[in-house]
Amino acid sequence: PPSNLEQMIHEQNANLEVFAREIITIATPTPEELTAQNKHLKNCRAICKRVCPEGELVPFGSLVTGFAITKSDLDAILTSPYSEDLFSIPDEDDESNSLPHNLAKEFQAEGFEVTLLLRTRVPIMKLALKATDENSFDLNCDIGFNNDLGVHNTRMLQTYSRCDPRVKEMVLFIKWWAKKRHINSTYRGTLSSYGYVLMIIHFLINVVDPPVLINLQNILIPEDVPPDQIFDEDGEGEHQIWYAKDIENLPKTTNQMHIGQLLHSFFEYYSYRFQWGREVISIRTQGGILSKQEKGWVAAVTRPGRSGHTQVKDRYLFTIEDPFETSHNVGRTCNASGVDRIRTEFKRAVNVIRIRDGGNSMRELLCQE
Ligand code: CTP
Ligand code: MG
């Protein structure tokens, strides 16, 4: 017979499961919202074509992975097969005649609110458009320039999501929780949604037993794969971009846990087992963990950014290795107080889940704004 303790944990997980299902339903964008986003995308694509006929506006991020929660931004990049130099961010002198500036003018003329962030690690143009009669949903869109790693990692996240429905369910819940608890803001010293997704994938491959996911980057590369599909160069270095895509032939998981159990265990792992000060999450690596020491990710450094005159600060307080661009710490946006707040939130979640009042406090407090 189950002990009292087991019985108690069973109840906590069952309550969390019911609550999580409710949140996931609320968080999932309606078909109308998704249709509206696609309409926005088409419109933006047409405007880009006018300024840059050879360019292609390619969506990535949550709209493509299916990890979008309601009111998500739209992420896209403008790529071009030949005119590399068109996209390079020129010197300050003739900046006003660059492609980003010409695009900005065109979008402004169409009524968009436009912000150019050309000094960031990845230069982007932010677009905002209020809902109208034609499209009853607001648009918030980030357009990047010729940086297609985001497209590759988006496809891998999408592949992981296709492996098991619990991936998307956990992502939607955790994104909702992180947004409500204000620990999902790269501008305010905490972590991107992408970072939370990598935390979840690490947990599902390497922590939970038996695993829910198989490491798709750690399978023997078949011999008939051409080299350009294994490695990719972006001028800053070489990235291994191969991962297993024919998931139908992979063994199925034997893990039967429901998302109440998985979420409880996820919160516990990052509260009490993960060593924030010493460990690096690395989903491409067997076991999923590297040390900060072996990556040389110890002291913060300031280095020149992609576009010459910018400065990028690399922090290593919370470290998540990008699965393709392995020199990039996805957690670099986290400052000291941000990491503290994130860790405090994980512990708070565990405490709230464990309150013994039939899940009432959990329902009220866990995702409280
Ligand atoms: N990305 C990246 N490196 C980062 C952050 C993001 O490559 N440090 C890329 C990833 O391809 C990711 C995409 O940008 O899928 C979008 O990131 P983000 O906006 O954080 O995630 P979304 O899933 O789009 O979440 P949200 O709904 O909060 O916008
Ligand atoms: Mg996004």
mmCIF file of C-alpha atoms and ligand atoms in Angstrom:
data_model
loop_
_atom_site.group_PDB
_atom_site.id
_atom_site.type_symbol
_atom_site.label_atom_id
_atom_site.label_comp_id
_atom_site.label_asym_id
_atom_site.label_seq_id
_atom_site.Cartn_x
_atom_site.Cartn_y
_atom_site.Cartn_z
ATOM 1 C CA PRO A 1 0.000 0.000 0.000
ATOM 2 C CA PRO A 2 1.239 3.549 -0.681
ATOM 3 C CA SER A 3 2.662 5.401 2.308
ATOM 4 C CA ASN A 4 1.140 8.637 3.528
ATOM 5 C CA LEU A 5 3.932 10.552 1.869
ATOM 6 C CA GLU A 6 3.375 8.844 -1.473
ATOM 7 C CA GLN A 7 -0.350 9.454 -1.176
ATOM 8 C CA MET A 8 0.300 13.146 -0.500
ATOM 9 C CA ILE A 9 2.624 13.584 -3.477
ATOM 10 C CA HIS A 10 0.155 11.717 -5.656
ATOM 11 C CA GLU A 11 -2.555 14.226 -4.679
ATOM 12 C CA GLN A 12 -0.293 17.236 -5.232
ATOM 13 C CA ASN A 13 0.563 15.986 -8.712
ATOM 14 C CA ALA A 14 -3.057 15.238 -9.555
ATOM 15 C CA ASN A 15 -4.074 18.779 -8.519
ATOM 16 C CA LEU A 16 -1.226 20.276 -10.515
ATOM 17 C CA GLU A 17 -2.195 18.183 -13.536
ATOM 18 C CA VAL A 18 -5.762 19.548 -13.513
ATOM 19 C CA PHE A 19 -4.541 23.115 -12.997
ATOM 20 C CA ALA A 20 -1.903 22.822 -15.734
ATOM 21 C CA ARG A 21 -4.505 21.570 -18.231
ATOM 22 C CA GLU A 22 -6.637 24.636 -17.487
ATOM 23 C CA ILE A 23 -3.702 27.004 -17.936
ATOM 24 C CA ILE A 24 -2.658 25.301 -21.165
ATOM 25 C CA THR A 25 -6.166 25.772 -22.541
ATOM 26 C CA ILE A 26 -6.138 29.466 -21.651
ATOM 27 C CA ALA A 27 -2.594 29.932 -22.948
ATOM 28 C CA THR A 28 -3.146 28.284 -26.332
ATOM 29 C CA PRO A 29 -3.857 30.876 -29.031
ATOM 30 C CA THR A 30 -7.251 30.529 -30.712
ATOM 31 C CA PRO A 31 -7.409 29.539 -34.401
ATOM 32 C CA GLU A 32 -8.592 33.115 -35.072
ATOM 33 C CA GLU A 33 -5.455 34.521 -33.470
ATOM 34 C CA LEU A 34 -3.205 32.198 -35.468
ATOM 35 C CA THR A 35 -5.006 33.132 -38.685
ATOM 36 C CA ALA A 36 -4.566 36.809 -37.824
ATOM 37 C CA GLN A 37 -0.836 36.309 -37.188
ATOM 38 C CA ASN A 38 -0.441 34.624 -40.556
ATOM 39 C CA LYS A 39 -2.284 37.489 -42.200
ATOM 40 C CA HIS A 40 0.108 39.956 -40.525
ATOM 41 C CA LEU A 41 3.025 37.876 -41.757
ATOM 42 C CA LYS A 42 1.771 37.942 -45.349
ATOM 43 C CA ASN A 43 1.341 41.702 -45.172
ATOM 44 C CA CYS A 44 4.871 42.193 -43.779
ATOM 45 C CA ARG A 45 6.235 39.891 -46.454
ATOM 46 C CA ALA A 46 4.635 41.994 -49.199
ATOM 47 C CA ILE A 47 6.081 45.208 -47.722
ATOM 48 C CA CYS A 48 9.569 43.652 -47.510
ATOM 49 C CA LYS A 49 9.309 42.520 -51.153
ATOM 50 C CA ARG A 50 8.739 46.102 -52.251
ATOM 51 C CA VAL A 51 11.974 47.276 -50.629
ATOM 52 C CA CYS A 52 14.018 44.157 -51.268
ATOM 53 C CA PRO A 53 12.565 42.033 -54.110
ATOM 54 C CA GLU A 54 15.168 39.289 -53.787
ATOM 55 C CA GLY A 55 14.644 38.999 -50.022
ATOM 56 C CA GLU A 56 12.506 36.411 -48.299
ATOM 57 C CA LEU A 57 10.812 36.960 -44.942
ATOM 58 C CA VAL A 58 11.042 33.621 -43.107
ATOM 59 C CA PRO A 59 9.163 33.083 -39.844
ATOM 60 C CA PHE A 60 10.775 31.249 -36.925
ATOM 61 C CA GLY A 61 10.298 31.064 -33.168
ATOM 62 C CA SER A 62 7.096 30.162 -31.386
ATOM 63 C CA LEU A 63 4.698 30.644 -34.271
ATOM 64 C CA VAL A 64 6.587 27.898 -36.138
ATOM 65 C CA THR A 65 7.386 25.584 -33.208
ATOM 66 C CA GLY A 66 3.800 25.692 -31.975
ATOM 67 C CA PHE A 67 5.129 26.994 -28.632
ATOM 68 C CA ALA A 68 3.248 30.279 -29.035
ATOM 69 C CA ILE A 69 1.042 31.324 -26.162
ATOM 70 C CA THR A 70 -1.666 33.869 -26.735
ATOM 71 C CA LYS A 71 -0.325 37.347 -27.636
ATOM 72 C CA SER A 72 3.125 36.016 -28.557
ATOM 73 C CA ASP A 73 5.399 38.059 -30.796
ATOM 74 C CA LEU A 74 6.095 37.022 -34.316
ATOM 75 C CA ASP A 75 9.771 36.329 -35.063
ATOM 76 C CA ALA A 76 11.050 36.435 -38.624
ATOM 77 C CA ILE A 77 14.270 36.947 -40.531
ATOM 78 C CA LEU A 78 14.846 38.547 -43.866
ATOM 79 C CA THR A 79 17.190 36.398 -45.915
ATOM 80 C CA SER A 80 18.562 36.794 -49.403
ATOM 81 C CA PRO A 81 20.350 34.234 -51.596
ATOM 82 C CA TYR A 82 22.924 36.615 -53.069
ATOM 83 C CA SER A 83 23.062 40.152 -51.773
ATOM 84 C CA GLU A 84 25.048 39.502 -48.566
ATOM 85 C CA ASP A 85 26.353 43.067 -48.469
ATOM 86 C CA LEU A 86 22.845 44.465 -48.669
ATOM 87 C CA PHE A 87 22.272 43.089 -45.205
ATOM 88 C CA SER A 88 25.493 44.037 -43.534
ATOM 89 C CA ILE A 89 24.988 46.943 -41.180
ATOM 90 C CA PRO A 90 27.089 49.764 -42.654
ATOM 91 C CA ASP A 91 29.121 52.395 -40.792
ATOM 92 C CA GLU A 92 27.427 55.150 -38.903
ATOM 93 C CA ASP A 93 28.169 57.600 -41.797
ATOM 94 C CA ASP A 94 25.805 56.174 -44.382
ATOM 95 C CA GLU A 95 23.579 54.234 -42.009
ATOM 96 C CA SER A 96 20.431 56.059 -43.132
ATOM 97 C CA ASN A 97 20.657 54.473 -46.558
ATOM 98 C CA SER A 98 20.970 50.898 -45.338
ATOM 99 C CA LEU A 99 18.395 48.212 -45.975
ATOM 100 C CA PRO A 100 17.080 48.256 -42.387
ATOM 101 C CA HIS A 101 16.492 52.008 -42.626
ATOM 102 C CA ASN A 102 14.773 51.764 -45.990
ATOM 103 C CA LEU A 103 12.563 49.012 -44.635
ATOM 104 C CA ALA A 104 11.803 51.074 -41.548
ATOM 105 C CA LYS A 105 10.642 54.000 -43.716
ATOM 106 C CA GLU A 106 8.383 51.739 -45.766
ATOM 107 C CA PHE A 107 6.799 50.148 -42.680
ATOM 108 C CA GLN A 108 6.320 53.563 -41.080
ATOM 109 C CA ALA A 109 4.536 54.754 -44.216
ATOM 110 C CA GLU A 110 2.191 51.775 -43.799
ATOM 111 C CA GLY A 111 1.307 52.887 -40.260
ATOM 112 C CA PHE A 112 3.610 50.561 -38.313
ATOM 113 C CA GLU A 113 5.457 51.691 -35.229
ATOM 114 C CA VAL A 114 9.099 50.873 -35.976
ATOM 115 C CA THR A 115 12.132 50.571 -33.679
ATOM 116 C CA LEU A 116 15.536 49.705 -35.090
ATOM 117 C CA LEU A 117 17.883 47.938 -32.680
ATOM 118 C CA LEU A 118 21.071 47.703 -34.693
ATOM 119 C CA ARG A 119 23.527 47.665 -31.815
ATOM 120 C CA THR A 120 22.237 44.471 -30.226
ATOM 121 C CA ARG A 121 23.923 41.075 -30.515
ATOM 122 C CA VAL A 122 21.596 40.230 -33.381
ATOM 123 C CA PRO A 123 20.430 43.425 -35.167
ATOM 124 C CA ILE A 124 16.646 43.572 -35.342
ATOM 125 C CA MET A 125 13.779 45.756 -36.461
ATOM 126 C CA LYS A 126 10.795 45.797 -34.096
ATOM 127 C CA LEU A 127 7.395 46.356 -35.650
ATOM 128 C CA ALA A 128 4.131 47.066 -33.888
ATOM 129 C CA LEU A 129 0.711 47.521 -35.404
ATOM 130 C CA LYS A 130 -2.545 48.037 -33.535
ATOM 131 C CA ALA A 131 -5.567 45.922 -34.371
ATOM 132 C CA THR A 132 -7.819 47.300 -37.125
ATOM 133 C CA ASP A 133 -11.112 46.332 -38.768
ATOM 134 C CA GLU A 134 -9.116 44.269 -41.224
ATOM 135 C CA ASN A 135 -7.093 42.444 -38.588
ATOM 136 C CA SER A 136 -8.506 42.349 -35.083
ATOM 137 C CA PHE A 137 -5.256 41.307 -33.389
ATOM 138 C CA ASP A 138 -2.287 43.524 -32.512
ATOM 139 C CA LEU A 139 0.990 42.679 -34.182
ATOM 140 C CA ASN A 140 4.361 42.670 -32.461
ATOM 141 C CA CYS A 141 7.061 41.441 -34.773
ATOM 142 C CA ASP A 142 10.860 41.183 -34.591
ATOM 143 C CA ILE A 143 12.633 41.014 -37.932
ATOM 144 C CA GLY A 144 16.284 39.929 -37.976
ATOM 145 C CA PHE A 145 18.698 40.127 -40.864
ATOM 146 C CA ASN A 146 20.506 37.162 -42.439
ATOM 147 C CA ASN A 147 20.938 35.167 -39.271
ATOM 148 C CA ASP A 148 19.531 31.783 -40.068
ATOM 149 C CA LEU A 149 20.642 29.864 -36.979
ATOM 150 C CA GLY A 150 17.314 30.776 -35.418
ATOM 151 C CA VAL A 151 15.631 28.995 -38.303
ATOM 152 C CA HIS A 152 17.696 25.837 -37.712
ATOM 153 C CA ASN A 153 17.146 25.701 -33.979
ATOM 154 C CA THR A 154 13.454 26.432 -34.459
ATOM 155 C CA ARG A 155 13.195 23.342 -36.660
ATOM 156 C CA MET A 156 14.955 21.239 -34.049
ATOM 157 C CA LEU A 157 12.614 22.451 -31.305
ATOM 158 C CA GLN A 158 9.719 21.634 -33.612
ATOM 159 C CA THR A 159 11.153 18.121 -34.087
ATOM 160 C CA TYR A 160 11.452 17.628 -30.319
ATOM 161 C CA SER A 161 7.878 18.783 -29.976
ATOM 162 C CA ARG A 162 6.746 16.187 -32.530
ATOM 163 C CA CYS A 163 8.413 13.430 -30.459
ATOM 164 C CA ASP A 164 5.970 13.749 -27.558
ATOM 165 C CA PRO A 165 2.903 15.926 -26.847
ATOM 166 C CA ARG A 166 4.145 16.632 -23.313
ATOM 167 C CA VAL A 167 6.956 18.821 -24.685
ATOM 168 C CA LYS A 168 4.548 21.461 -25.960
ATOM 169 C CA GLU A 169 2.315 21.157 -22.890
ATOM 170 C CA MET A 170 5.218 21.786 -20.539
ATOM 171 C CA VAL A 171 6.479 24.669 -22.664
ATOM 172 C CA LEU A 172 3.099 26.410 -22.757
ATOM 173 C CA PHE A 173 2.665 26.064 -18.995
ATOM 174 C CA ILE A 174 6.199 27.180 -18.117
ATOM 175 C CA LYS A 175 6.045 30.144 -20.513
ATOM 176 C CA TRP A 176 2.750 31.223 -18.950
ATOM 177 C CA TRP A 177 4.153 30.808 -15.438
ATOM 178 C CA ALA A 178 7.381 32.652 -16.293
ATOM 179 C CA LYS A 179 5.478 35.543 -17.899
ATOM 180 C CA LYS A 180 3.080 35.908 -14.971
ATOM 181 C CA ARG A 181 5.937 35.765 -12.472
ATOM 182 C CA HIS A 182 7.964 38.322 -14.503
ATOM 183 C CA ILE A 183 11.022 36.144 -15.054
ATOM 184 C CA ASN A 184 10.778 36.052 -18.871
ATOM 185 C CA SER A 185 12.246 39.378 -19.889
ATOM 186 C CA THR A 186 15.644 39.563 -21.559
ATOM 187 C CA TYR A 187 15.537 43.364 -21.299
ATOM 188 C CA ARG A 188 15.080 43.187 -17.546
ATOM 189 C CA GLY A 189 17.810 40.721 -16.661
ATOM 190 C CA THR A 190 15.982 37.410 -16.859
ATOM 191 C CA LEU A 191 15.637 34.588 -19.390
ATOM 192 C CA SER A 192 14.168 34.317 -22.914
ATOM 193 C CA SER A 193 11.424 31.827 -23.734
ATOM 194 C CA TYR A 194 14.022 30.002 -25.793
ATOM 195 C CA GLY A 195 16.084 29.540 -22.614
ATOM 196 C CA TYR A 196 13.115 28.035 -20.762
ATOM 197 C CA VAL A 197 12.497 25.673 -23.676
ATOM 198 C CA LEU A 198 16.108 24.441 -23.482
ATOM 199 C CA MET A 199 15.718 23.941 -19.705
ATOM 200 C CA ILE A 200 12.654 21.787 -20.380
ATOM 201 C CA ILE A 201 14.309 19.749 -23.149
ATOM 202 C CA HIS A 202 17.321 19.039 -20.914
ATOM 203 C CA PHE A 203 14.966 17.900 -18.166
ATOM 204 C CA LEU A 204 13.001 15.605 -20.505
ATOM 205 C CA ILE A 205 16.135 14.019 -22.025
ATOM 206 C CA ASN A 206 18.451 13.736 -19.037
ATOM 207 C CA VAL A 207 16.680 14.182 -15.731
ATOM 208 C CA VAL A 208 13.357 12.427 -15.759
ATOM 209 C CA ASP A 209 13.546 8.641 -15.524
ATOM 210 C CA PRO A 210 12.756 6.940 -17.834
ATOM 211 C CA PRO A 211 13.486 9.745 -20.322
ATOM 212 C CA VAL A 212 10.658 11.304 -22.300
ATOM 213 C CA LEU A 213 12.977 12.442 -25.122
ATOM 214 C CA ILE A 214 16.029 11.060 -26.903
ATOM 215 C CA ASN A 215 18.950 13.405 -27.573
ATOM 216 C CA LEU A 216 18.504 14.057 -31.315
ATOM 217 C CA GLN A 217 22.008 15.544 -31.677
ATOM 218 C CA ASN A 218 23.742 12.602 -30.056
ATOM 219 C CA ILE A 219 22.717 9.891 -32.506
ATOM 220 C CA LEU A 220 25.280 8.537 -34.995
ATOM 221 C CA ILE A 221 25.178 10.707 -38.136
ATOM 222 C CA PRO A 222 24.171 8.512 -41.119
ATOM 223 C CA GLU A 223 26.854 8.228 -43.816
ATOM 224 C CA ASP A 224 24.768 9.676 -46.647
ATOM 225 C CA VAL A 225 24.302 13.115 -45.034
ATOM 226 C CA PRO A 226 26.067 15.832 -47.118
ATOM 227 C CA PRO A 227 28.640 17.947 -45.199
ATOM 228 C CA ASP A 228 26.686 21.212 -45.579
ATOM 229 C CA GLN A 229 23.875 19.652 -43.591
ATOM 230 C CA ILE A 230 26.223 18.758 -40.758
ATOM 231 C CA PHE A 231 28.104 22.035 -40.484
ATOM 232 C CA ASP A 232 27.162 25.605 -41.231
ATOM 233 C CA GLU A 233 29.332 28.715 -41.288
ATOM 234 C CA ASP A 234 28.177 32.225 -40.448
ATOM 235 C CA GLY A 235 31.426 34.179 -40.555
ATOM 236 C CA GLU A 236 31.818 33.934 -36.780
ATOM 237 C CA GLY A 237 32.611 30.246 -36.814
ATOM 238 C CA GLU A 238 31.393 26.810 -37.659
ATOM 239 C CA HIS A 239 28.301 25.289 -36.152
ATOM 240 C CA GLN A 240 27.306 21.671 -36.080
ATOM 241 C CA ILE A 241 23.711 21.812 -37.205
ATOM 242 C CA TRP A 242 22.925 18.125 -37.760
ATOM 243 C CA TYR A 243 20.262 16.372 -35.688
ATOM 244 C CA ALA A 244 18.052 13.328 -36.284
ATOM 245 C CA LYS A 245 14.939 14.274 -38.235
ATOM 246 C CA ASP A 246 13.341 10.912 -39.058
ATOM 247 C CA ILE A 247 11.898 10.479 -35.600
ATOM 248 C CA GLU A 248 9.398 7.827 -36.745
ATOM 249 C CA ASN A 249 12.227 5.272 -36.663
ATOM 250 C CA LEU A 250 13.401 6.113 -33.145
ATOM 251 C CA PRO A 251 12.391 4.000 -30.137
ATOM 252 C CA LYS A 252 9.306 5.299 -28.310
ATOM 253 C CA THR A 253 9.512 6.458 -24.704
ATOM 254 C CA THR A 254 8.248 4.195 -21.941
ATOM 255 C CA ASN A 255 7.706 7.173 -19.621
ATOM 256 C CA GLN A 256 4.038 7.362 -18.607
ATOM 257 C CA MET A 257 4.167 10.393 -16.301
ATOM 258 C CA HIS A 258 1.486 13.028 -16.701
ATOM 259 C CA ILE A 259 2.416 16.685 -16.828
ATOM 260 C CA GLY A 260 1.468 17.248 -13.176
ATOM 261 C CA GLN A 261 4.243 14.837 -12.194
ATOM 262 C CA LEU A 262 6.630 16.201 -14.786
ATOM 263 C CA LEU A 263 6.107 19.836 -13.794
ATOM 264 C CA HIS A 264 6.504 19.091 -10.073
ATOM 265 C CA SER A 265 9.724 17.229 -10.782
ATOM 266 C CA PHE A 266 10.908 20.017 -13.137
ATOM 267 C CA PHE A 267 10.449 22.648 -10.429
ATOM 268 C CA GLU A 268 12.238 20.415 -7.901
ATOM 269 C CA TYR A 269 15.180 19.721 -10.201
ATOM 270 C CA TYR A 270 15.938 23.402 -10.794
ATOM 271 C CA SER A 271 15.299 24.221 -7.126
ATOM 272 C CA TYR A 272 17.454 21.584 -5.488
ATOM 273 C CA ARG A 273 19.524 19.528 -7.907
ATOM 274 C CA PHE A 274 20.780 21.734 -10.708
ATOM 275 C CA GLN A 275 23.992 23.505 -9.647
ATOM 276 C CA TRP A 276 23.437 27.038 -10.889
ATOM 277 C CA GLY A 277 26.885 28.230 -9.912
ATOM 278 C CA ARG A 278 28.857 25.436 -11.520
ATOM 279 C CA GLU A 279 26.844 23.689 -14.233
ATOM 280 C CA VAL A 280 26.050 24.514 -17.863
ATOM 281 C CA ILE A 281 22.913 23.088 -19.518
ATOM 282 C CA SER A 282 23.990 21.578 -22.841
ATOM 283 C CA ILE A 283 21.236 19.645 -24.587
ATOM 284 C CA ARG A 284 23.559 18.484 -27.419
ATOM 285 C CA THR A 285 25.873 16.766 -24.894
ATOM 286 C CA GLN A 286 25.390 13.270 -23.526
ATOM 287 C CA GLY A 287 24.097 13.679 -19.988
ATOM 288 C CA GLY A 288 23.121 17.285 -20.695
ATOM 289 C CA ILE A 289 25.569 18.982 -18.333
ATOM 290 C CA LEU A 290 28.983 20.575 -18.833
ATOM 291 C CA SER A 291 30.893 22.563 -16.234
ATOM 292 C CA LYS A 292 31.421 26.327 -16.490
ATOM 293 C CA GLN A 293 35.080 25.589 -15.891
ATOM 294 C CA GLU A 294 35.508 23.343 -18.938
ATOM 295 C CA LYS A 295 33.648 25.834 -21.165
ATOM 296 C CA GLY A 296 35.792 28.659 -19.851
ATOM 297 C CA TRP A 297 32.558 30.396 -18.886
ATOM 298 C CA VAL A 298 33.750 31.913 -15.658
ATOM 299 C CA ALA A 299 34.323 35.672 -15.657
ATOM 300 C CA ALA A 300 32.116 38.148 -17.508
ATOM 301 C CA VAL A 301 33.772 39.639 -20.606
ATOM 302 C CA THR A 302 32.961 42.559 -22.841
ATOM 303 C CA ARG A 303 33.693 41.958 -26.521
ATOM 304 C CA PRO A 304 32.924 43.675 -29.829
ATOM 305 C CA GLY A 305 29.562 42.707 -31.323
ATOM 306 C CA ARG A 306 28.770 41.599 -34.873
ATOM 307 C CA SER A 307 28.414 45.089 -36.271
ATOM 308 C CA GLY A 308 31.809 46.483 -35.307
ATOM 309 C CA HIS A 309 31.073 49.449 -33.077
ATOM 310 C CA THR A 310 28.807 47.610 -30.646
ATOM 311 C CA GLN A 311 29.800 46.155 -27.300
ATOM 312 C CA VAL A 312 28.384 42.907 -26.007
ATOM 313 C CA LYS A 313 28.562 41.881 -22.383
ATOM 314 C CA ASP A 314 28.840 38.136 -21.830
ATOM 315 C CA ARG A 315 27.708 37.065 -18.389
ATOM 316 C CA TYR A 316 27.985 33.551 -17.064
ATOM 317 C CA LEU A 317 25.773 33.632 -13.988
ATOM 318 C CA PHE A 318 23.191 31.301 -15.502
ATOM 319 C CA THR A 319 24.590 29.210 -18.338
ATOM 320 C CA ILE A 320 22.696 27.436 -21.109
ATOM 321 C CA GLU A 321 24.757 26.481 -24.154
ATOM 322 C CA ASP A 322 23.041 27.106 -27.481
ATOM 323 C CA PRO A 323 22.670 23.688 -29.154
ATOM 324 C CA PHE A 324 24.192 24.883 -32.480
ATOM 325 C CA GLU A 325 26.106 28.061 -31.682
ATOM 326 C CA THR A 326 27.969 26.467 -28.795
ATOM 327 C CA SER A 327 29.962 29.595 -27.920
ATOM 328 C CA HIS A 328 26.699 31.397 -27.156
ATOM 329 C CA ASN A 329 25.274 31.410 -23.627
ATOM 330 C CA VAL A 330 21.490 31.682 -23.981
ATOM 331 C CA GLY A 331 21.434 32.696 -20.305
ATOM 332 C CA ARG A 332 23.718 35.708 -20.868
ATOM 333 C CA THR A 333 20.750 38.072 -20.523
ATOM 334 C CA CYS A 334 20.445 37.098 -16.848
ATOM 335 C CA ASN A 335 22.062 39.465 -14.371
ATOM 336 C CA ALA A 336 22.681 38.684 -10.701
ATOM 337 C CA SER A 337 19.310 39.839 -9.455
ATOM 338 C CA GLY A 338 17.598 38.140 -12.407
ATOM 339 C CA VAL A 339 19.154 34.762 -11.549
ATOM 340 C CA ASP A 340 18.171 35.240 -7.911
ATOM 341 C CA ARG A 341 14.609 35.983 -8.897
ATOM 342 C CA ILE A 342 14.425 32.947 -11.206
ATOM 343 C CA ARG A 343 15.805 30.617 -8.529
ATOM 344 C CA THR A 344 13.468 32.059 -5.932
ATOM 345 C CA GLU A 345 10.534 31.481 -8.269
ATOM 346 C CA PHE A 346 11.433 27.814 -8.761
ATOM 347 C CA LYS A 347 11.549 27.278 -4.997
ATOM 348 C CA ARG A 348 8.346 29.227 -4.529
ATOM 349 C CA ALA A 349 6.655 26.970 -7.101
ATOM 350 C CA VAL A 350 7.724 23.838 -5.194
ATOM 351 C CA ASN A 351 6.488 25.289 -1.901
ATOM 352 C CA VAL A 352 3.173 26.348 -3.366
ATOM 353 C CA ILE A 353 2.621 22.902 -4.948
ATOM 354 C CA ARG A 354 3.243 21.305 -1.533
ATOM 355 C CA ILE A 355 0.716 23.344 0.468
ATOM 356 C CA ARG A 356 -1.716 20.854 1.954
ATOM 357 C CA ASP A 357 -5.130 22.327 1.263
ATOM 358 C CA GLY A 358 -6.364 20.261 -1.650
ATOM 359 C CA GLY A 359 -4.529 22.406 -4.197
ATOM 360 C CA ASN A 360 -6.474 25.604 -3.470
ATOM 361 C CA SER A 361 -3.442 27.737 -2.666
ATOM 362 C CA MET A 362 -1.542 26.242 -5.562
ATOM 363 C CA ARG A 363 -4.315 27.242 -7.953
ATOM 364 C CA GLU A 364 -4.406 30.738 -6.566
ATOM 365 C CA LEU A 365 -0.691 31.412 -6.172
ATOM 366 C CA LEU A 366 1.369 29.417 -8.652
ATOM 367 C CA CYS A 367 0.814 31.639 -11.687
ATOM 368 C CA GLN A 368 -0.377 34.715 -9.807
ATOM 369 C CA GLU A 369 0.607 37.964 -11.498
HETATM 370 N N1 CTP B 1 16.684 32.451 -30.348
HETATM 371 C C1 CTP B 1 18.032 32.153 -30.437
HETATM 372 N N2 CTP B 1 18.879 32.534 -29.448
HETATM 373 C C2 CTP B 1 18.425 33.203 -28.359
HETATM 374 C C3 CTP B 1 17.060 33.517 -28.246
HETATM 375 C C4 CTP B 1 16.217 33.120 -29.265
HETATM 376 O O1 CTP B 1 18.431 31.524 -31.410
HETATM 377 N N3 CTP B 1 19.291 33.549 -27.404
HETATM 378 C C5 CTP B 1 15.797 32.052 -31.460
HETATM 379 C C6 CTP B 1 15.257 30.627 -31.349
HETATM 380 O O2 CTP B 1 15.178 30.089 -32.644
HETATM 381 C C7 CTP B 1 13.874 30.813 -30.832
HETATM 382 C C8 CTP B 1 13.503 32.144 -31.445
HETATM 383 O O3 CTP B 1 14.706 32.897 -31.472
HETATM 384 O O4 CTP B 1 13.008 29.763 -31.256
HETATM 385 C C9 CTP B 1 12.481 32.911 -30.658
HETATM 386 O O5 CTP B 1 12.930 33.100 -29.345
HETATM 387 P P1 CTP B 1 11.960 33.579 -28.202
HETATM 388 O O6 CTP B 1 11.199 34.764 -28.661
HETATM 389 O O7 CTP B 1 12.737 33.618 -26.951
HETATM 390 O O8 CTP B 1 11.015 32.328 -28.080
HETATM 391 P P2 CTP B 1 9.553 32.121 -28.541
HETATM 392 O O9 CTP B 1 9.344 30.610 -28.478
HETATM 393 O O10 CTP B 1 9.310 32.778 -29.833
HETATM 394 O O11 CTP B 1 8.744 32.748 -27.339
HETATM 395 P P3 CTP B 1 7.794 34.027 -27.186
HETATM 396 O O12 CTP B 1 6.440 33.467 -27.455
HETATM 397 O O13 CTP B 1 7.996 34.446 -25.770
HETATM 398 O O14 CTP B 1 8.217 35.056 -28.182
HETATM 399 MG MG MG B 2 9.218 34.965 -29.967
#
